[in-house]
């Protein structure tokens, strides 16, 4: 399985590499570089590749070489060789392939010794140096090499820096550059005329609008702050948004006057043309073929007779588009200029049925093939019917599910599914079949609640555990359970989060009252927190814990319902499921409670390559009542590399077990995809 | 039925009867009509007016009015129309002064009127009514007393008053005028009033003067009820409603209510007046202060902003605010007073005519809170002093944001809290507690009391302070930022106590500071122990010891008298230069070096002119030019105007100066008299000493040096001078003088003069100047660039004649020069060869040019070699004649600059020979310049008119008819040196050879020859691309330069030029150029090449460049930021000049007629995509003002953003002749993201571009940016940057190299391909499942197949990947 996984990873890497490779062809002429310089031929070939790519098309190949020589000289100038020059020569031997010869004279490399900002009083030198994207030359570390282009561009960057901090009339003189006699040291001096710092002390004055509306405008965050170019945009945005929310779809900000006086005060005046106050008299739908009109109308917030509110239009649109049933949802208010208008919504339905086949690889299941059929708009009601089958090396599954996206017109999504699954776990094989009914509701953008009833018949078809107690619990069960859960997810990215929190809490009850042969109460909690330390570093930690407590007539939880720990996504100093109680043959017995704590520092190394240092700790308790003792923790310390792919990172983790016991490895390597949490 | 036999006559009589009957009825009807008409006429014109006049006139007179009526119409039964009705008060004591109605129309029911029923009057219509009311009119004694009953009719007549002018005189100073008033009252009592122009005249206590009123309501059941009341103009009131209890008026009471919208808020008021007692209740809700106050007090309105609410009650007598008292609760939200931001102010209290009593006042500005309780303030006091002195109560100030209170930058302020509690009592202010705590600082007010002075006028000046505080500051920089003094750093602890009146303040200061610094001025550890008593500051000790030095003060300062009293100052620094620069002493700094300075002084007397003694010692701290003094010492004392310089000493390694004397000088005066008692000068072993005391007298512009006689081992010198603006005499006599000893520290660096002897006298007065010199110097040179030589100079000079008897320079290896001659002015006017008779004869032998200071000529190269020359030129009649001979060997150009050094090496080792005679013209007998194998130039012949031209100093033109006869031949192997000597040429290379014979005259030269330029290169400027690989040949025939062939490369692109330039007459160009892929422009971001077919033809005065230029292989690399940058700057940028503009040279008259077309790709290569340009332009006009017209088309393309793909529709850049550098741009791009149809448009002139982002359904532009960039639906945010930040986060991670690699040219952006879903199920360990798909092939929607790369975290916490192939069916 490891080999198969490695092959898949390799294939994905190659795919990524192919996509990453330059799409333009390389030069079709042999290149020679001579002279004294510090660069590899490969690097220089990449520099000239673009100039020489259409060499055949040029009527004069020397013009292409001339451009290439210029690019080479620019390349060196940009790396700190201000006197770099390149001569070129085109050699066309009779009967031989043409060759281009570049003679490079790089000259001395100039190191910036000092960057000064004369006249800068408000900001410190290091702030201004950072603003132009350079490091302070006086600080320890890599030298700052002189590039004329960088310093020319710094003028604009500095002016923008000042403007963003309220100095709307700051002016930066072109840099004065002073070389020493050797040409190897340079001092750069910018003349800075900061001008006053403009503050927007009073609320922008509005002309032409509706006074009562204007009075409700909130200028928090704008007034009392420095005036920047963004202040104008924000003021425009706030006024326009308020009017559009208040029934004025045609509002126009006709002009924005900015007045800056010498005392440092900025004043804004906006001239508003509100247009007519609009009431929506009717909502007309066109283009619906399969989809029922009633289903669509239930998703539209903007009701006939109501005053126009752009938020309602947006939310309607979002809901309609989120159904996935339409490729195009076009809204239009007509007639233009009238105070009473009709809202027309034109739809273009998407293909709603699909057949799919998905060969692939699972990090546990191994090679797998998934196939299915899906109708996203069953009977035009927006319901989703899915029939899916999976065949994998270690698992087989069949599933039929029906999803109602808006149960009885509410925001609750209901889903009914019937399934059967056969799965080979490390210590046992199981065969489960059953049905589930789940209800799901988004409480906010980040939070959701769910309730699920699940009935399943769980059978153990093979059992490798050599443990008498476990053998006693070996049986087939009908499990009927009710589970409720809450989750909150504010991460900025599903697959490579850099900030945010993910929290999940669920409680599951199974008992005779529900017709279950197994009585238990299961509580699970997980939380992951991601904190950006800088643009290139993220500190993340996560806790996952669960406890399943036998209740009623059940004395112990059978192995197929127990928790296991260890592996690529939990405590990484252990192989899959190997953390926790083992039988005499070394098979994992699982437990009724577990905890996993992970602390990971992720940092960008080079481009898409990230590094990680992590610490994992986790345990498995045989009995639920031992959960809160939090003992028996095992640890893992490790380092890892991640290469970012669009579907998540390619991951290599090496974790050390600081306290290995008999039969446990001191080092464990995981080669996988996706973040561990 | 009649039978056929009945008689006929009966039939004939019937028509007659009918006719007769008809006539009879007609007569009756006519009579009736006449009667009716007569009756109508009678009632209208006679009866009704007469009756009315008879009744109304006496009635009016009884009421005290004069009655006039011009005309009455109407029948009197149903209606009456009164024209020209006037009522005017006769007694003058009535409120109603007069009424004038131009037309009054009454309609009524006659019978009801007769029966006296109130409902008889049905309609009253009045037009153009003028009413005058006088509310201050004194009631006349005989006026009947009112009954007090007030009853409204149950049914109103329909009333319509139009064009009503109303003038209400309130009192002698105030009045209200209304014009254009329209009033209608319906029969049910409902009324509408419109008064478009109401003006307040006179001394109203409000600033508002004009308003327009409109109201409607009803008059019913003894109530005047307003259902709508609006006003605009200076006082904008809207949505008003209210009522007036008219029934109450009958009882002598007044009850009125009014509410409505005013100043963006709501106003409600009720007034009840019963007898002399009035009660006014007012409720204001969230009024905009500025709008609300502007009508009343514009100055206050400008100072106070925010939203104010007020709930108050006033009870008093009369209508004014004089007597009575009230209570009010005032709240101000998000306000601002005089720039002080007030988030919230709540105040509750009462007021009377004399006092304002604040039960509680809470104000919050920023994080600062002010609480006052039980404060009473006297009202009615104009003087602020009385107001403050009369205030009683407690207050408490808690501030967490002091900078905003102090008006300083809050960004750097540390967290802090200021707590101040106190009470205003009878005598002053008692501060019970005070504390300022912040990061690293703690100030505690231990005792505080301000006791007002007893006097009325000087109560504040005479106030007695008693303040005692302790301070502990761990970090001044934090505290300084708090008070807007960010430069302070360091730590300090101590106590301050101030007691007494301001004029007699006493205090104690005991402060110890560590590492205290202000900006770059590091004071170091500071110790201050001082006391203040009666304007006298006793500094027991003030010491600062820091990185820059040490300062210690002790003594006393009389602050009031501005005097020092035995103030001892001691200061020392190890780095005088840094200290001076830190203190900003720019005038002193040039003479200072980073050395040690110690100063001690004792000062007494006035600050500006203290007496005392000062000692200063500076070690290595002074310098002059390059000279540095090891030690400088000064000890002086001042008593009155006498400055006694006890010791002045300057000492460097080789120079030493010691002086002693005294100066008489008054502060502020320019005159001074210095007496030099002793002066010693020493330079190495050579020394000079003053033999007898000398004096120097300074006065305005005049310096007199009495004989200064110096002698010693450095020789002897005697100097006497008298220098003034209009007169100068200077006499120097030297013997064996070492000049360096005399100049001492002022000796210029490099000056050498072993001995100097002789006499020099210079004099100048009103008649002119004269000088005599007989000097001899051995081993002399002025500076290091000159060779050391023995110089002998003897001569005389005055305004008319210069006689150089001998100038002899014996420079050893540098050569020998000997010159003699004379010059005499022969004619007045400007000096020139024509106005001077002169003779110069001399020779130079074995001059080594390398040893002479060519560098002084500031040329980039030096000429080196050995030269022998002789000159013998005389000019008696203004025309020079004579002979010049020169022979040079080993000539070369030398340069330090590396490229110049390489170029000048080509000219090394040359020999030159010149033998010429001046005799009218220049007869060039022989000129040869050669370097074997590299340079071979020879010429001979005659150049007529040169001698005369030289006589004019080259100012006049050469005589055109002077003949030319010159033969020249040249063969130069390397032209690089030419660029060194030609600033306009950046680079020139190649070999140039040819020969020419020139004849004719200067005005019509004739040439005949041939030339060839091989392996050539030419570059005109830094920014211009170089011409290279030039191979050219041509000839010269007469005045025509033929280019037979010229080929080369411009930036690697080949070109060929041929044609001719004819210099005869006006001159004529006839050149044609063709090229391929010529480089036009190239910079770091831009490259432009072009094919060209151009001709340059026409006279020199106005040649024309025409043809075609085909742009190709162009590339403009431009980075476009994904995130929306700051909007365009406030000040729009103006376009500059076209790059083809030429000014200031002959080519500025060049005419353009060039078509600029597309001959290949011209690509804007951005990080988001490539855009292809196709120009179709024409360059016209003259070179000094070229025009560019036409269009540049942008081909449709796709721009891939992280979250979307923009389809760029065809765009255009239109260039118009009136604005060639500011094309009009129109580019539109569209996209569909998450169903939103997004349009991005850039349009307008390039110097004022408008960027517009719009979408359907509409989104805010920043949300559209987020949508385009992230492909995610924007959050519902209002105007902040959170959405942008979210986008930035996504882009930061996904962007970089991956983004461009995973997005192709045709498949849309990454975010369009990406789908993800998280949390649809719970994993085995309680986590959330997630699915991510990236579409690799196929479209995003529609039918057909597509391929996805999928990843998921399943319910077992495992990761599964797969390649999904999907067939979609409709």
JSON list of C-alpha atoms in Angstrom, two decimals, chain B residues 231-351:
[
{"chain": "B", "resi": 231, "resn": "UNK", "atom": "CA", "xyz": [-40.68, 75.35, 6.91]},
{"chain": "B", "resi": 232, "resn": "UNK", "atom": "CA", "xyz": [-37.64, 75.80, 4.77]},
{"chain": "B", "resi": 233, "resn": "UNK", "atom": "CA", "xyz": [-35.04, 78.44, 4.26]},
{"chain": "B", "resi": 234, "resn": "UNK", "atom": "CA", "xyz": [-32.91, 79.40, 7.20]},
{"chain": "B", "resi": 235, "resn": "UNK", "atom": "CA", "xyz": [-35.00, 77.33, 9.57]},
{"chain": "B", "resi": 236, "resn": "UNK", "atom": "CA", "xyz": [-35.88, 74.00, 8.02]},
{"chain": "B", "resi": 237, "resn": "UNK", "atom": "CA", "xyz": [-38.70, 72.40, 9.93]},
{"chain": "B", "resi": 238, "resn": "UNK", "atom": "CA", "xyz": [-40.71, 69.53, 8.53]},
{"chain": "B", "resi": 239, "resn": "UNK", "atom": "CA", "xyz": [-43.30, 66.91, 9.36]},
{"chain": "B", "resi": 240, "resn": "UNK", "atom": "CA", "xyz": [-44.70, 69.26, 11.95]},
{"chain": "B", "resi": 241, "resn": "UNK", "atom": "CA", "xyz": [-47.98, 68.88, 13.72]},
{"chain": "B", "resi": 242, "resn": "UNK", "atom": "CA", "xyz": [-49.55, 70.37, 16.79]},
{"chain": "B", "resi": 243, "resn": "UNK", "atom": "CA", "xyz": [-52.46, 72.21, 18.19]},
{"chain": "B", "resi": 244, "resn": "UNK", "atom": "CA", "xyz": [-53.48, 75.44, 19.81]},
{"chain": "B", "resi": 245, "resn": "UNK", "atom": "CA", "xyz": [-56.29, 75.44, 22.31]},
{"chain": "B", "resi": 246, "resn": "UNK", "atom": "CA", "xyz": [-58.29, 78.38, 21.18]},
{"chain": "B", "resi": 247, "resn": "UNK", "atom": "CA", "xyz": [-60.89, 77.79, 23.83]},
{"chain": "B", "resi": 248, "resn": "UNK", "atom": "CA", "xyz": [-58.30, 78.52, 26.43]},
{"chain": "B", "resi": 249, "resn": "UNK", "atom": "CA", "xyz": [-57.59, 81.85, 24.85]},
{"chain": "B", "resi": 250, "resn": "UNK", "atom": "CA", "xyz": [-60.98, 82.96, 25.93]},
{"chain": "B", "resi": 251, "resn": "UNK", "atom": "CA", "xyz": [-59.91, 82.42, 29.51]},
{"chain": "B", "resi": 252, "resn": "UNK", "atom": "CA", "xyz": [-56.78, 84.45, 29.03]},
{"chain": "B", "resi": 253, "resn": "UNK", "atom": "CA", "xyz": [-54.68, 81.32, 28.91]},
{"chain": "B", "resi": 254, "resn": "UNK", "atom": "CA", "xyz": [-52.69, 79.81, 26.12]},
{"chain": "B", "resi": 255, "resn": "UNK", "atom": "CA", "xyz": [-52.15, 76.16, 25.50]},
{"chain": "B", "resi": 256, "resn": "UNK", "atom": "CA", "xyz": [-50.19, 75.11, 22.45]},
{"chain": "B", "resi": 257, "resn": "UNK", "atom": "CA", "xyz": [-48.32, 72.05, 21.31]},
{"chain": "B", "resi": 258, "resn": "UNK", "atom": "CA", "xyz": [-46.05, 71.60, 18.37]},
{"chain": "B", "resi": 259, "resn": "UNK", "atom": "CA", "xyz": [-43.85, 68.79, 17.17]},
{"chain": "B", "resi": 260, "resn": "UNK", "atom": "CA", "xyz": [-42.00, 67.98, 14.03]},
{"chain": "B", "resi": 261, "resn": "UNK", "atom": "CA", "xyz": [-38.65, 67.36, 12.42]},
{"chain": "B", "resi": 262, "resn": "UNK", "atom": "CA", "xyz": [-35.90, 69.90, 12.66]},
{"chain": "B", "resi": 263, "resn": "UNK", "atom": "CA", "xyz": [-32.19, 69.76, 12.06]},
{"chain": "B", "resi": 264, "resn": "UNK", "atom": "CA", "xyz": [-32.31, 66.06, 11.13]},
{"chain": "B", "resi": 265, "resn": "UNK", "atom": "CA", "xyz": [-34.03, 65.28, 14.42]},
{"chain": "B", "resi": 266, "resn": "UNK", "atom": "CA", "xyz": [-37.36, 65.63, 16.14]},
{"chain": "B", "resi": 267, "resn": "UNK", "atom": "CA", "xyz": [-38.67, 68.56, 18.14]},
{"chain": "B", "resi": 268, "resn": "UNK", "atom": "CA", "xyz": [-41.66, 68.63, 20.46]},
{"chain": "B", "resi": 269, "resn": "UNK", "atom": "CA", "xyz": [-42.73, 71.63, 22.48]},
{"chain": "B", "resi": 270, "resn": "UNK", "atom": "CA", "xyz": [-45.71, 72.61, 24.49]},
{"chain": "B", "resi": 271, "resn": "UNK", "atom": "CA", "xyz": [-46.50, 75.97, 25.99]},
{"chain": "B", "resi": 272, "resn": "UNK", "atom": "CA", "xyz": [-49.08, 76.70, 28.58]},
{"chain": "B", "resi": 273, "resn": "UNK", "atom": "CA", "xyz": [-49.66, 80.19, 29.78]},
{"chain": "B", "resi": 274, "resn": "UNK", "atom": "CA", "xyz": [-52.08, 80.98, 32.47]},
{"chain": "B", "resi": 275, "resn": "UNK", "atom": "CA", "xyz": [-52.25, 84.57, 33.45]},
{"chain": "B", "resi": 276, "resn": "UNK", "atom": "CA", "xyz": [-48.71, 85.72, 34.05]},
{"chain": "B", "resi": 277, "resn": "UNK", "atom": "CA", "xyz": [-47.42, 82.19, 34.54]},
{"chain": "B", "resi": 278, "resn": "UNK", "atom": "CA", "xyz": [-45.94, 80.34, 31.60]},
{"chain": "B", "resi": 279, "resn": "UNK", "atom": "CA", "xyz": [-44.70, 76.78, 31.35]},
{"chain": "B", "resi": 280, "resn": "UNK", "atom": "CA", "xyz": [-42.73, 75.61, 28.41]},
{"chain": "B", "resi": 281, "resn": "UNK", "atom": "CA", "xyz": [-41.79, 72.00, 27.85]},
{"chain": "B", "resi": 282, "resn": "UNK", "atom": "CA", "xyz": [-39.33, 71.15, 25.14]},
{"chain": "B", "resi": 283, "resn": "UNK", "atom": "CA", "xyz": [-38.15, 67.79, 23.91]},
{"chain": "B", "resi": 284, "resn": "UNK", "atom": "CA", "xyz": [-35.46, 67.56, 21.26]},
{"chain": "B", "resi": 285, "resn": "UNK", "atom": "CA", "xyz": [-34.39, 64.23, 19.87]},
{"chain": "B", "resi": 286, "resn": "UNK", "atom": "CA", "xyz": [-31.05, 63.77, 18.12]},
{"chain": "B", "resi": 287, "resn": "UNK", "atom": "CA", "xyz": [-30.81, 67.15, 16.50]},
{"chain": "B", "resi": 288, "resn": "UNK", "atom": "CA", "xyz": [-27.78, 67.86, 14.43]},
{"chain": "B", "resi": 289, "resn": "UNK", "atom": "CA", "xyz": [-26.09, 70.60, 16.39]},
{"chain": "B", "resi": 290, "resn": "UNK", "atom": "CA", "xyz": [-24.71, 72.43, 13.44]},
{"chain": "B", "resi": 291, "resn": "UNK", "atom": "CA", "xyz": [-28.01, 72.51, 11.58]},
{"chain": "B", "resi": 292, "resn": "UNK", "atom": "CA", "xyz": [-29.94, 73.34, 14.71]},
{"chain": "B", "resi": 293, "resn": "UNK", "atom": "CA", "xyz": [-27.71, 76.15, 15.88]},
{"chain": "B", "resi": 294, "resn": "UNK", "atom": "CA", "xyz": [-26.96, 77.77, 12.54]},
{"chain": "B", "resi": 295, "resn": "UNK", "atom": "CA", "xyz": [-30.22, 79.76, 12.46]},
{"chain": "B", "resi": 296, "resn": "UNK", "atom": "CA", "xyz": [-29.51, 81.10, 15.95]},
{"chain": "B", "resi": 297, "resn": "UNK", "atom": "CA", "xyz": [-25.79, 81.40, 16.46]},
{"chain": "B", "resi": 298, "resn": "UNK", "atom": "CA", "xyz": [-23.55, 80.67, 13.52]},
{"chain": "B", "resi": 299, "resn": "UNK", "atom": "CA", "xyz": [-20.34, 80.92, 15.51]},
{"chain": "B", "resi": 300, "resn": "UNK", "atom": "CA", "xyz": [-21.52, 78.40, 18.04]},
{"chain": "B", "resi": 301, "resn": "UNK", "atom": "CA", "xyz": [-22.79, 76.20, 15.22]},
{"chain": "B", "resi": 302, "resn": "UNK", "atom": "CA", "xyz": [-19.37, 76.16, 13.67]},
{"chain": "B", "resi": 303, "resn": "UNK", "atom": "CA", "xyz": [-17.81, 75.10, 16.97]},
{"chain": "B", "resi": 304, "resn": "UNK", "atom": "CA", "xyz": [-20.28, 72.50, 18.14]},
{"chain": "B", "resi": 305, "resn": "UNK", "atom": "CA", "xyz": [-21.13, 69.42, 16.16]},
{"chain": "B", "resi": 306, "resn": "UNK", "atom": "CA", "xyz": [-22.90, 66.21, 16.91]},
{"chain": "B", "resi": 307, "resn": "UNK", "atom": "CA", "xyz": [-26.31, 64.96, 17.82]},
{"chain": "B", "resi": 308, "resn": "UNK", "atom": "CA", "xyz": [-28.04, 66.56, 20.73]},
{"chain": "B", "resi": 309, "resn": "UNK", "atom": "CA", "xyz": [-31.13, 65.51, 22.62]},
{"chain": "B", "resi": 310, "resn": "UNK", "atom": "CA", "xyz": [-32.76, 67.68, 25.23]},
{"chain": "B", "resi": 311, "resn": "UNK", "atom": "CA", "xyz": [-35.66, 67.28, 27.55]},
{"chain": "B", "resi": 312, "resn": "UNK", "atom": "CA", "xyz": [-36.51, 70.33, 29.55]},
{"chain": "B", "resi": 313, "resn": "UNK", "atom": "CA", "xyz": [-39.11, 72.41, 31.29]},
{"chain": "B", "resi": 314, "resn": "UNK", "atom": "CA", "xyz": [-39.21, 76.10, 32.00]},
{"chain": "B", "resi": 315, "resn": "UNK", "atom": "CA", "xyz": [-41.64, 77.87, 34.26]},
{"chain": "B", "resi": 316, "resn": "UNK", "atom": "CA", "xyz": [-41.70, 81.61, 34.42]},
{"chain": "B", "resi": 317, "resn": "UNK", "atom": "CA", "xyz": [-43.59, 84.78, 34.05]},
{"chain": "B", "resi": 318, "resn": "UNK", "atom": "CA", "xyz": [-44.06, 86.43, 30.71]},
{"chain": "B", "resi": 319, "resn": "UNK", "atom": "CA", "xyz": [-42.83, 85.23, 27.42]},
{"chain": "B", "resi": 320, "resn": "UNK", "atom": "CA", "xyz": [-39.17, 86.06, 27.79]},
{"chain": "B", "resi": 321, "resn": "UNK", "atom": "CA", "xyz": [-36.50, 83.96, 29.42]},
{"chain": "B", "resi": 322, "resn": "UNK", "atom": "CA", "xyz": [-35.87, 86.51, 32.13]},
{"chain": "B", "resi": 323, "resn": "UNK", "atom": "CA", "xyz": [-37.76, 85.50, 35.21]},
{"chain": "B", "resi": 324, "resn": "UNK", "atom": "CA", "xyz": [-38.53, 81.88, 35.85]},
{"chain": "B", "resi": 325, "resn": "UNK", "atom": "CA", "xyz": [-36.66, 78.67, 36.27]},
{"chain": "B", "resi": 326, "resn": "UNK", "atom": "CA", "xyz": [-36.35, 75.36, 34.58]},
{"chain": "B", "resi": 327, "resn": "UNK", "atom": "CA", "xyz": [-34.88, 71.93, 34.40]},
{"chain": "B", "resi": 328, "resn": "UNK", "atom": "CA", "xyz": [-33.21, 70.18, 31.52]},
{"chain": "B", "resi": 329, "resn": "UNK", "atom": "CA", "xyz": [-31.61, 66.89, 30.62]},
{"chain": "B", "resi": 330, "resn": "UNK", "atom": "CA", "xyz": [-29.20, 67.23, 27.73]},
{"chain": "B", "resi": 331, "resn": "UNK", "atom": "CA", "xyz": [-27.41, 64.50, 25.85]},
{"chain": "B", "resi": 332, "resn": "UNK", "atom": "CA", "xyz": [-24.89, 64.99, 23.10]},
{"chain": "B", "resi": 333, "resn": "UNK", "atom": "CA", "xyz": [-23.82, 62.01, 20.99]},
{"chain": "B", "resi": 334, "resn": "UNK", "atom": "CA", "xyz": [-20.74, 61.70, 18.77]},
{"chain": "B", "resi": 335, "resn": "UNK", "atom": "CA", "xyz": [-20.13, 65.39, 18.95]},
{"chain": "B", "resi": 336, "resn": "UNK", "atom": "CA", "xyz": [-17.29, 67.72, 18.54]},
{"chain": "B", "resi": 337, "resn": "UNK", "atom": "CA", "xyz": [-16.58, 71.05, 20.21]},
{"chain": "B", "resi": 338, "resn": "UNK", "atom": "CA", "xyz": [-13.79, 73.20, 18.82]},
{"chain": "B", "resi": 339, "resn": "UNK", "atom": "CA", "xyz": [-12.15, 70.10, 17.37]},
{"chain": "B", "resi": 340, "resn": "UNK", "atom": "CA", "xyz": [-12.51, 68.20, 20.62]},
{"chain": "B", "resi": 341, "resn": "UNK", "atom": "CA", "xyz": [-14.34, 65.05, 19.94]},
{"chain": "B", "resi": 342, "resn": "UNK", "atom": "CA", "xyz": [-17.10, 64.30, 22.43]},
{"chain": "B", "resi": 343, "resn": "UNK", "atom": "CA", "xyz": [-18.49, 60.82, 22.11]},
{"chain": "B", "resi": 344, "resn": "UNK", "atom": "CA", "xyz": [-21.11, 61.40, 24.74]},
{"chain": "B", "resi": 345, "resn": "UNK", "atom": "CA", "xyz": [-22.16, 64.18, 27.01]},
{"chain": "B", "resi": 346, "resn": "UNK", "atom": "CA", "xyz": [-25.02, 63.88, 29.45]},
{"chain": "B", "resi": 347, "resn": "UNK", "atom": "CA", "xyz": [-26.01, 66.69, 31.70]},
{"chain": "B", "resi": 348, "resn": "UNK", "atom": "CA", "xyz": [-28.93, 67.10, 34.02]},
{"chain": "B", "resi": 349, "resn": "UNK", "atom": "CA", "xyz": [-29.75, 70.15, 36.02]},
{"chain": "B", "resi": 350, "resn": "UNK", "atom": "CA", "xyz": [-31.84, 73.15, 36.63]},
{"chain": "B", "resi": 351, "resn": "UNK", "atom": "CA", "xyz": [-31.55, 76.78, 35.84]}
]
